[in-house]
Amino acid sequence: MRPFAQFALAGCLLAATGTAHADEAKFLQSFKGNFAGKGIVKVTTDAPTVNVSCTFKSNATSTSLALDGNCRGLIVVTRAISADLKAAGAKYSGTYVGSRTGPAQLNGSRSGNAINLGIRWAKDVNGDRKAQMKVEKTGENGIRLTVVDTDPKTGKSIVTSRIDLRRT
């Protein structure tokens, strides 16, 4: 009876893994499409907030997500922004481009409707190379992109960018 119990447990674990992979693929593909929206950006934790308007194209497969966009602020300033993520189960890794310091490394995991990522900047930003990014599904047709960094003077977490996008 014992070998049967081990076989049954192994079968259950394989079935659960397959379901988790299918759920992750469905989650990633829900980001696919064109999006536009508005938000705020701070170049540093103590810089003034700049209102931005953004457009993004999102491509997704069962194991990857690519967000490519442009944000415009102060009428004449435009910056290209992109994040390319690869999924291995609920774990994610990839690259973020859009910072003035160069490409940043992303690593994290999914929790519910959000991918929570640690950022490793190419150079120091706000006194270190670390920050957090959240790529969050908001309803059926929305995405919220949030970056939080630590203020080196106070130690408090500061939202340095938050962009709310809707499918167009």
mmCIF file of C-alpha atoms in Angstrom:
data_model
loop_
_atom_site.group_PDB
_atom_site.id
_atom_site.type_symbol
_atom_site.label_atom_id
_atom_site.label_comp_id
_atom_site.label_asym_id
_atom_site.label_seq_id
_atom_site.Cartn_x
_atom_site.Cartn_y
_atom_site.Cartn_z
ATOM 1 C CA MET A 1 0.000 0.000 0.000
ATOM 2 C CA ARG A 2 2.844 2.367 0.742
ATOM 3 C CA PRO A 3 4.198 2.450 -2.870
ATOM 4 C CA PHE A 4 0.671 3.204 -4.089
ATOM 5 C CA ALA A 5 0.385 6.144 -1.669
ATOM 6 C CA GLN A 6 3.699 7.544 -2.917
ATOM 7 C CA PHE A 7 2.586 7.082 -6.536
ATOM 8 C CA ALA A 8 -0.748 8.807 -5.803
ATOM 9 C CA LEU A 9 1.014 11.712 -4.063
ATOM 10 C CA ALA A 10 3.413 12.112 -6.996
ATOM 11 C CA GLY A 11 0.451 12.141 -9.392
ATOM 12 C CA CYS A 12 -1.309 14.837 -7.351
ATOM 13 C CA LEU A 13 1.838 16.980 -7.299
ATOM 14 C CA LEU A 14 2.258 16.671 -11.073
ATOM 15 C CA ALA A 15 -1.386 17.611 -11.633
ATOM 16 C CA ALA A 16 -1.051 20.643 -9.344
ATOM 17 C CA THR A 17 2.098 21.768 -11.171
ATOM 18 C CA GLY A 18 0.332 21.513 -14.537
ATOM 19 C CA THR A 19 -2.610 23.544 -13.230
ATOM 20 C CA ALA A 20 -0.287 26.205 -11.799
ATOM 21 C CA HIS A 21 1.511 26.494 -15.153
ATOM 22 C CA ALA A 22 -1.814 26.804 -16.984
ATOM 23 C CA ASP A 23 -2.971 29.481 -14.519
ATOM 24 C CA GLU A 24 0.290 31.418 -15.006
ATOM 25 C CA ALA A 25 -0.044 31.251 -18.801
ATOM 26 C CA LYS A 26 -3.630 32.547 -18.609
ATOM 27 C CA PHE A 27 -2.543 35.319 -16.229
ATOM 28 C CA LEU A 28 0.317 36.441 -18.493
ATOM 29 C CA GLN A 29 -1.803 36.411 -21.634
ATOM 30 C CA SER A 30 -4.408 38.615 -19.921
ATOM 31 C CA PHE A 31 -1.846 41.459 -20.228
ATOM 32 C CA LYS A 32 -1.722 41.215 -24.038
ATOM 33 C CA GLY A 33 -2.830 44.293 -25.989
ATOM 34 C CA ASN A 34 -2.487 48.054 -26.343
ATOM 35 C CA PHE A 35 -2.844 50.294 -23.305
ATOM 36 C CA ALA A 36 -2.881 54.028 -22.566
ATOM 37 C CA GLY A 37 -3.089 56.020 -19.377
ATOM 38 C CA LYS A 38 -1.702 58.584 -16.995
ATOM 39 C CA GLY A 39 0.390 58.657 -13.888
ATOM 40 C CA ILE A 40 3.147 60.313 -11.921
ATOM 41 C CA VAL A 41 6.936 60.037 -11.975
ATOM 42 C CA LYS A 42 9.640 61.346 -9.627
ATOM 43 C CA VAL A 43 13.236 61.224 -10.903
ATOM 44 C CA THR A 44 14.472 60.915 -7.294
ATOM 45 C CA THR A 45 12.663 60.554 -3.973
ATOM 46 C CA ASP A 46 13.056 64.287 -3.241
ATOM 47 C CA ALA A 47 12.306 65.539 -6.781
ATOM 48 C CA PRO A 48 8.978 67.141 -7.675
ATOM 49 C CA THR A 49 6.264 64.895 -9.063
ATOM 50 C CA VAL A 50 5.754 65.071 -12.837
ATOM 51 C CA ASN A 51 2.437 64.098 -14.424
ATOM 52 C CA VAL A 52 2.859 61.777 -17.416
ATOM 53 C CA SER A 53 0.721 60.348 -20.225
ATOM 54 C CA CYS A 54 1.750 56.925 -21.493
ATOM 55 C CA THR A 55 1.022 54.401 -24.213
ATOM 56 C CA PHE A 56 2.128 50.760 -24.045
ATOM 57 C CA LYS A 57 2.003 47.698 -26.234
ATOM 58 C CA SER A 58 2.063 44.456 -24.300
ATOM 59 C CA ASN A 59 3.017 41.110 -25.800
ATOM 60 C CA ALA A 60 2.647 37.907 -23.830
ATOM 61 C CA THR A 61 3.207 34.204 -24.251
ATOM 62 C CA SER A 62 2.598 31.387 -21.792
ATOM 63 C CA THR A 63 6.018 32.083 -20.204
ATOM 64 C CA SER A 64 6.866 35.735 -20.939
ATOM 65 C CA LEU A 65 5.593 39.297 -20.774
ATOM 66 C CA ALA A 66 6.987 42.260 -22.720
ATOM 67 C CA LEU A 67 5.752 45.795 -22.000
ATOM 68 C CA ASP A 68 7.000 48.437 -24.440
ATOM 69 C CA GLY A 69 5.879 52.029 -24.160
ATOM 70 C CA ASN A 70 6.485 55.744 -24.103
ATOM 71 C CA CYS A 71 5.639 58.266 -21.427
ATOM 72 C CA ARG A 72 5.436 62.006 -22.023
ATOM 73 C CA GLY A 73 5.733 64.608 -19.293
ATOM 74 C CA LEU A 74 6.185 68.368 -19.158
ATOM 75 C CA ILE A 75 4.829 68.612 -22.722
ATOM 76 C CA VAL A 76 8.173 67.995 -24.453
ATOM 77 C CA VAL A 77 9.943 65.221 -22.510
ATOM 78 C CA THR A 78 9.342 61.681 -23.791
ATOM 79 C CA ARG A 79 10.989 58.529 -22.461
ATOM 80 C CA ALA A 80 10.846 54.989 -23.812
ATOM 81 C CA ILE A 81 10.064 52.413 -21.128
ATOM 82 C CA SER A 82 10.107 48.642 -21.381
ATOM 83 C CA ALA A 83 10.067 45.582 -19.175
ATOM 84 C CA ASP A 84 10.775 42.093 -20.464
ATOM 85 C CA LEU A 85 9.939 39.281 -18.060
ATOM 86 C CA LYS A 86 10.318 35.512 -18.221
ATOM 87 C CA ALA A 87 8.246 33.257 -15.980
ATOM 88 C CA ALA A 88 9.331 29.964 -14.442
ATOM 89 C CA GLY A 89 6.268 28.892 -12.495
ATOM 90 C CA ALA A 90 5.350 31.849 -10.283
ATOM 91 C CA LYS A 91 8.947 33.203 -10.315
ATOM 92 C CA TYR A 92 9.873 36.030 -12.688
ATOM 93 C CA SER A 93 13.118 37.543 -13.937
ATOM 94 C CA GLY A 94 13.982 40.049 -16.613
ATOM 95 C CA THR A 95 15.114 43.532 -17.545
ATOM 96 C CA TYR A 96 13.652 47.022 -17.137
ATOM 97 C CA VAL A 97 14.711 49.823 -19.497
ATOM 98 C CA GLY A 98 13.652 53.390 -18.824
ATOM 99 C CA SER A 99 15.837 54.537 -15.981
ATOM 100 C CA ARG A 100 18.441 57.210 -16.647
ATOM 101 C CA THR A 101 21.038 54.822 -15.132
ATOM 102 C CA GLY A 102 20.656 52.134 -17.810
ATOM 103 C CA PRO A 103 19.010 48.699 -17.919
ATOM 104 C CA ALA A 104 17.990 47.291 -14.535
ATOM 105 C CA GLN A 105 17.596 43.667 -13.476
ATOM 106 C CA LEU A 106 14.211 42.417 -12.240
ATOM 107 C CA ASN A 107 13.532 39.380 -10.026
ATOM 108 C CA GLY A 108 10.426 38.422 -8.131
ATOM 109 C CA SER A 109 7.232 36.431 -8.004
ATOM 110 C CA ARG A 110 3.513 36.610 -8.572
ATOM 111 C CA SER A 111 1.077 37.174 -5.747
ATOM 112 C CA GLY A 112 -2.579 37.180 -6.788
ATOM 113 C CA ASN A 113 -3.064 39.686 -9.626
ATOM 114 C CA ALA A 114 0.382 41.261 -9.235
ATOM 115 C CA ILE A 115 3.971 40.502 -10.135
ATOM 116 C CA ASN A 116 6.171 41.879 -7.334
ATOM 117 C CA LEU A 117 9.714 42.522 -8.486
ATOM 118 C CA GLY A 118 12.929 43.638 -6.886
ATOM 119 C CA ILE A 119 14.843 46.108 -9.056
ATOM 120 C CA ARG A 120 18.636 46.192 -9.226
ATOM 121 C CA TRP A 121 19.545 49.489 -10.911
ATOM 122 C CA ALA A 122 22.646 49.698 -13.136
ATOM 123 C CA LYS A 123 23.979 52.546 -10.927
ATOM 124 C CA ASP A 124 23.035 54.077 -7.589
ATOM 125 C CA VAL A 125 19.597 55.707 -7.477
ATOM 126 C CA ASN A 126 18.517 57.373 -4.228
ATOM 127 C CA GLY A 127 21.628 56.144 -2.430
ATOM 128 C CA ASP A 128 21.566 52.484 -3.472
ATOM 129 C CA ARG A 129 20.757 50.145 -6.337
ATOM 130 C CA LYS A 130 17.542 48.653 -4.947
ATOM 131 C CA ALA A 131 13.851 49.428 -5.445
ATOM 132 C CA GLN A 132 10.596 47.528 -5.938
ATOM 133 C CA MET A 133 8.301 47.330 -8.939
ATOM 134 C CA LYS A 134 4.763 46.003 -9.059
ATOM 135 C CA VAL A 135 3.060 45.060 -12.334
ATOM 136 C CA GLU A 136 -0.574 44.693 -11.331
ATOM 137 C CA LYS A 137 -3.643 43.610 -13.254
ATOM 138 C CA THR A 138 -6.494 45.973 -12.294
ATOM 139 C CA GLY A 139 -9.756 44.520 -13.496
ATOM 140 C CA GLU A 140 -10.136 42.903 -16.883
ATOM 141 C CA ASN A 141 -8.723 45.844 -18.874
ATOM 142 C CA GLY A 142 -6.273 47.634 -16.614
ATOM 143 C CA ILE A 143 -2.628 47.548 -15.592
ATOM 144 C CA ARG A 144 -0.963 49.537 -12.810
ATOM 145 C CA LEU A 145 2.818 49.938 -12.863
ATOM 146 C CA THR A 146 4.303 51.117 -9.559
ATOM 147 C CA VAL A 147 7.912 51.705 -8.499
ATOM 148 C CA VAL A 148 8.740 52.277 -4.830
ATOM 149 C CA ASP A 149 12.161 53.355 -3.566
ATOM 150 C CA THR A 150 13.579 54.229 -0.158
ATOM 151 C CA ASP A 151 14.264 57.872 0.666
ATOM 152 C CA PRO A 152 17.918 57.898 1.804
ATOM 153 C CA LYS A 153 17.269 60.797 4.208
ATOM 154 C CA THR A 154 14.230 59.398 6.037
ATOM 155 C CA GLY A 155 14.313 55.656 5.317
ATOM 156 C CA LYS A 156 10.660 55.854 4.263
ATOM 157 C CA SER A 157 9.264 54.121 1.194
ATOM 158 C CA ILE A 158 8.344 56.617 -1.538
ATOM 159 C CA VAL A 159 6.315 55.930 -4.670
ATOM 160 C CA THR A 160 8.590 57.197 -7.445
ATOM 161 C CA SER A 161 6.231 56.221 -10.253
ATOM 162 C CA ARG A 162 2.666 55.028 -10.589
ATOM 163 C CA ILE A 163 1.069 54.648 -13.994
ATOM 164 C CA ASP A 164 -2.515 53.460 -14.480
ATOM 165 C CA LEU A 165 -3.226 52.047 -17.929
ATOM 166 C CA ARG A 166 -6.462 50.953 -19.644
ATOM 167 C CA ARG A 167 -6.809 48.724 -22.678
ATOM 168 C CA THR A 168 -7.431 50.759 -25.851
#
